[in-house]
Tab-separated table of N, CA and C in Angstrom:
chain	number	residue	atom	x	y	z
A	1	UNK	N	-0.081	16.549	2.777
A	1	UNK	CA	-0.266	15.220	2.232
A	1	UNK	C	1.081	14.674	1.770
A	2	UNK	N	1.572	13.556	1.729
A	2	UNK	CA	2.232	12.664	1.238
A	2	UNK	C	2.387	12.574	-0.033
A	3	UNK	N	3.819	13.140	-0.686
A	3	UNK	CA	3.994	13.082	-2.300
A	3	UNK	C	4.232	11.807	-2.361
A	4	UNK	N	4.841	10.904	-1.724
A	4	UNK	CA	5.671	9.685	-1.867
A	4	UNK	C	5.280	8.516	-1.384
A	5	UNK	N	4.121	7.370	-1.525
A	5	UNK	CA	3.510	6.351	-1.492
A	5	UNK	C	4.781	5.206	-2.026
A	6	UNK	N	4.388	4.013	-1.269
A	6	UNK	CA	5.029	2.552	-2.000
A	6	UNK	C	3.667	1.815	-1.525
A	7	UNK	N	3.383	0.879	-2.481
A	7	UNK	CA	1.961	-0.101	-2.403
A	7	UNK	C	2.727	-1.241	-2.644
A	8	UNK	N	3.054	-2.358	-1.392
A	8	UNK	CA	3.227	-3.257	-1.389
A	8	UNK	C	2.274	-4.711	-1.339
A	9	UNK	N	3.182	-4.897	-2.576
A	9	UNK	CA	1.322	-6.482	-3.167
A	9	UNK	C	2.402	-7.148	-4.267
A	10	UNK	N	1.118	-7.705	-4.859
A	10	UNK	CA	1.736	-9.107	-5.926
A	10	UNK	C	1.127	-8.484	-7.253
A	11	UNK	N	1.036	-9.171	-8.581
A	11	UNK	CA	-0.321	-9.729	-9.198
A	11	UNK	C	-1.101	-10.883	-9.174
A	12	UNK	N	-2.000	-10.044	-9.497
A	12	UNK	CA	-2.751	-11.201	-9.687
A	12	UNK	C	-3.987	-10.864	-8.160
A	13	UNK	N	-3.202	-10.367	-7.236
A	13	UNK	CA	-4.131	-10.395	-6.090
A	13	UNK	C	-5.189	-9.017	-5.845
A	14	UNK	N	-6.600	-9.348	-6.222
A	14	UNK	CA	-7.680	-8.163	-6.320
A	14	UNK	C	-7.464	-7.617	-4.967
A	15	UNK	N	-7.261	-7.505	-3.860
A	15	UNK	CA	-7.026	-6.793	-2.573
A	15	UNK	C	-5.902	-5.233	-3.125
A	16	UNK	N	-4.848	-5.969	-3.559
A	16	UNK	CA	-3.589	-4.974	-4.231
A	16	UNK	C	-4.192	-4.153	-5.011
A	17	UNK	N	-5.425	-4.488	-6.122
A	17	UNK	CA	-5.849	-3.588	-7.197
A	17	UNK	C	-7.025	-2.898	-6.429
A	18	UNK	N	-7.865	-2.978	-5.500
A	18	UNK	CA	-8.505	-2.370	-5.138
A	18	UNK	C	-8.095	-0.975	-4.419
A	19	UNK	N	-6.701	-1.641	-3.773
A	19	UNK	CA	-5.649	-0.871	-2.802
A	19	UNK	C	-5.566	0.259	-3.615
A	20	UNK	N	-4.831	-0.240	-5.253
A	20	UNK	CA	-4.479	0.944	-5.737
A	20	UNK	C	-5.432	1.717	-6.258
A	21	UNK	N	-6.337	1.029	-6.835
A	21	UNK	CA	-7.579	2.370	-7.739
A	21	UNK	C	-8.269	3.644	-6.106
A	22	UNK	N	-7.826	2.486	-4.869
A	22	UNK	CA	-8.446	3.538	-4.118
A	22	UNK	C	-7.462	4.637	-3.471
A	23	UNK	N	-6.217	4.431	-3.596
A	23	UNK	CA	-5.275	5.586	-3.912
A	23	UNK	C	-4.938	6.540	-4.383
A	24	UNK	N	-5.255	5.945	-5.961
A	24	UNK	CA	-5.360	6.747	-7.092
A	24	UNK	C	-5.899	7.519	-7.410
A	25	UNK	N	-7.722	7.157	-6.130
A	25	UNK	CA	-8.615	8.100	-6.410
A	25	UNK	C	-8.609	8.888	-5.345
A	26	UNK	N	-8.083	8.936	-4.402
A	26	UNK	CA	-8.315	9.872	-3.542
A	26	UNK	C	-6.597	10.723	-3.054
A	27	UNK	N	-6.141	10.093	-3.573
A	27	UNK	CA	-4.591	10.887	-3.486
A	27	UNK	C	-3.777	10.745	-4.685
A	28	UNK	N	-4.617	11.195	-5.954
A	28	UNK	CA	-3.975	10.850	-7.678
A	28	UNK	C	-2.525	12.124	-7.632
A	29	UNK	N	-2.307	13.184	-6.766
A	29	UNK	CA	-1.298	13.785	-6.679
A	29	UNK	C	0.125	13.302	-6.056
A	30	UNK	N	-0.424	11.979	-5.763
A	30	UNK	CA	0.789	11.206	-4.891
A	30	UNK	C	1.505	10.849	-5.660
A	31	UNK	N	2.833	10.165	-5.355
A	31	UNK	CA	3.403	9.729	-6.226
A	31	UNK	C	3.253	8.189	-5.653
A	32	UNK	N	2.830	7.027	-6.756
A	32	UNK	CA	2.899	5.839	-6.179
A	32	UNK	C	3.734	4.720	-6.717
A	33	UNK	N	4.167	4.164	-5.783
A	33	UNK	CA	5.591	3.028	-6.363
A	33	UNK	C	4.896	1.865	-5.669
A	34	UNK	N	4.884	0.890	-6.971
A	34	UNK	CA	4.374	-0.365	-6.635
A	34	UNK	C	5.511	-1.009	-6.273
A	35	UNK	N	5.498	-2.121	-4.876
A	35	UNK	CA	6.525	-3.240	-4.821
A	35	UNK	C	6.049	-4.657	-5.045
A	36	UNK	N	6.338	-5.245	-6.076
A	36	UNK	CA	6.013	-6.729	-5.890
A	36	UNK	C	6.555	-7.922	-4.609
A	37	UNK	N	5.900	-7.969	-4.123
A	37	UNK	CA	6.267	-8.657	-2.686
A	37	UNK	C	7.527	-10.047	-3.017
A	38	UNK	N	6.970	-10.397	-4.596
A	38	UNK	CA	7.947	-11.679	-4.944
A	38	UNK	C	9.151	-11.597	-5.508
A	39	UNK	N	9.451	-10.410	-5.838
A	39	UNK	CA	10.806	-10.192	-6.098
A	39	UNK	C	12.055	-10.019	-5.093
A	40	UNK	N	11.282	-10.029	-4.328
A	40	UNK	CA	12.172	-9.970	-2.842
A	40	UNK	C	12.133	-10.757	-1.565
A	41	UNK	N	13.271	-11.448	-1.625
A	41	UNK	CA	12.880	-12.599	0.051
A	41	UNK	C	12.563	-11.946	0.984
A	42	UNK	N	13.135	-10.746	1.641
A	42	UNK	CA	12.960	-10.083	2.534
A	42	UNK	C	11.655	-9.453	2.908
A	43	UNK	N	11.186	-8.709	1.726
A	43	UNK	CA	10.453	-8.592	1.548
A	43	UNK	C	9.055	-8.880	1.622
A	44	UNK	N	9.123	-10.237	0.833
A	44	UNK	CA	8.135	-11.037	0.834
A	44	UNK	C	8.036	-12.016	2.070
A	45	UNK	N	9.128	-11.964	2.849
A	45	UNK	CA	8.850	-12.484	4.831
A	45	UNK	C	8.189	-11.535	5.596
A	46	UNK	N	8.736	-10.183	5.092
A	46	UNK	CA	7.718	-9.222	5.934
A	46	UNK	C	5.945	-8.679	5.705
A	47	UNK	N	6.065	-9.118	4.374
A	47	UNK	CA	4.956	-8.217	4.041
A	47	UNK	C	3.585	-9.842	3.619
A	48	UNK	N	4.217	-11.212	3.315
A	48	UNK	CA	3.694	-12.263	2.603
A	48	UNK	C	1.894	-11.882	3.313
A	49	UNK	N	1.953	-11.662	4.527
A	49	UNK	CA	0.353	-12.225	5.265
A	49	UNK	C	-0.363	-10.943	5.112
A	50	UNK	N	0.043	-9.482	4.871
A	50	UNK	CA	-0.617	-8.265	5.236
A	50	UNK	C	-1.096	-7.705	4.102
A	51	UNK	N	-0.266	-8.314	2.417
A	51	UNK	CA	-0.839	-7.175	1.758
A	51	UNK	C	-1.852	-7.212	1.328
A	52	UNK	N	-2.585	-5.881	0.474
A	52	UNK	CA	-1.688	-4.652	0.308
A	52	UNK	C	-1.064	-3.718	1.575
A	53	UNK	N	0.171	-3.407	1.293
A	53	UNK	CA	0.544	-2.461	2.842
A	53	UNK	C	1.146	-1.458	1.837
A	54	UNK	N	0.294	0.099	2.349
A	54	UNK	CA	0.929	1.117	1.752
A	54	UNK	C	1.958	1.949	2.841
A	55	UNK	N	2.863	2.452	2.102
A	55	UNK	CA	3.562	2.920	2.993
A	55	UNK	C	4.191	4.329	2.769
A	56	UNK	N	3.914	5.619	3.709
A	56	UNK	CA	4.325	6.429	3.053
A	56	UNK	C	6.245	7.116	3.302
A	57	UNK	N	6.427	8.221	3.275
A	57	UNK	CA	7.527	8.822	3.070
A	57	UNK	C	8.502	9.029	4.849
A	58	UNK	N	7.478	8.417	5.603
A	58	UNK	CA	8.052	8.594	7.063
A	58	UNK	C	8.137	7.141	7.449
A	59	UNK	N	7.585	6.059	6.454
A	59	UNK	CA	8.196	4.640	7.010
A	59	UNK	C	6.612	4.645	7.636
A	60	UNK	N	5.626	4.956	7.997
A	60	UNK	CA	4.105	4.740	8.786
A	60	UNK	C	3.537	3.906	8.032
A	61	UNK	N	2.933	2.691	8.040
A	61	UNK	CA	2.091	1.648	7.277
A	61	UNK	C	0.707	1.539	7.787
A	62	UNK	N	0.121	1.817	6.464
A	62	UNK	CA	-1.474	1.115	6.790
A	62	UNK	C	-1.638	0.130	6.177
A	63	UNK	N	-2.105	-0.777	6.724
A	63	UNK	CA	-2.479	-2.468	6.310
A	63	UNK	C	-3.467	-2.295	5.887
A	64	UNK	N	-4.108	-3.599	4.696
A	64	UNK	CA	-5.122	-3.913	4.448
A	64	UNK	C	-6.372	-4.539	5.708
A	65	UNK	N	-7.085	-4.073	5.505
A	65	UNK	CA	-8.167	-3.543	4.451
A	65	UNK	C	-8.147	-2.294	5.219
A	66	UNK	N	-8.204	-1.284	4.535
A	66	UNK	CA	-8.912	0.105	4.965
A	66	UNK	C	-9.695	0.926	3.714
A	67	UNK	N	-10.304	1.493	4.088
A	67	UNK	CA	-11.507	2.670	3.208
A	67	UNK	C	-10.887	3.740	2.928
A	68	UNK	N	-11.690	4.810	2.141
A	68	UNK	CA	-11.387	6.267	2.004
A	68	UNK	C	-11.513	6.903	2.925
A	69	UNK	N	-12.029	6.538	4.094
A	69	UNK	CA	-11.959	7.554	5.332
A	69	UNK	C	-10.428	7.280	5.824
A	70	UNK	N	-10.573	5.855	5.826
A	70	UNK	CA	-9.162	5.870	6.586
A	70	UNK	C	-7.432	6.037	6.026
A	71	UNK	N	-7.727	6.028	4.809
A	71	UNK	CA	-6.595	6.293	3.739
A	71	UNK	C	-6.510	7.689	4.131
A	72	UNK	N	-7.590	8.883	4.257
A	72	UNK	CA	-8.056	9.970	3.925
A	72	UNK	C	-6.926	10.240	5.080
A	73	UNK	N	-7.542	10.280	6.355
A	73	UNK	CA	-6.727	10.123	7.931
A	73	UNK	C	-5.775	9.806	7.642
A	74	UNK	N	-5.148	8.586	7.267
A	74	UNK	CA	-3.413	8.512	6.857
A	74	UNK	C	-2.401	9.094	6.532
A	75	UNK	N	-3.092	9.966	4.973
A	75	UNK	CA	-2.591	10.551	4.298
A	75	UNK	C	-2.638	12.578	4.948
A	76	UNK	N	-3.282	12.778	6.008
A	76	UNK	CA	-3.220	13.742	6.780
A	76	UNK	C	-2.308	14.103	7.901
């Protein structure tokens, strides 16, 4: 499994918080780094239409929306 998560989102946006409680709960050994999409131009050109996009330690992204099955698979 993946020690090293980044959860790219905003506040304010319930998609991002769902993203994370369902992270939290099924990979709470991860380590997770939130990015705010608005602190960054670059950033926020790549990511503005997709998030939440988690991303782990090899650069591989899963886009929103996905489940615990498919987080589960990701993180394998």
């Amino acid at each position: 499994m993946h020690s090293n998560l980044v959860l790219y989102g905003t506040v304010a946006c319930h998609l991002c918080e769902e993203a994370e409680a369902l992270v939290r709960a099924h990979a709470p050994m991860c380590a997770l780094q939130k990015v705010d999409i608005m602190d960054d131009d670059a950033v926020f050109s790549q990511y503005r239409y997709s998030i939440p996009v988690l991303k782990d330690s090899q650069g591989r992204e899963l886009c929103w929306p996905f489940d615990a099955t498919q987080l589960n698979e990701f993180l394998s």
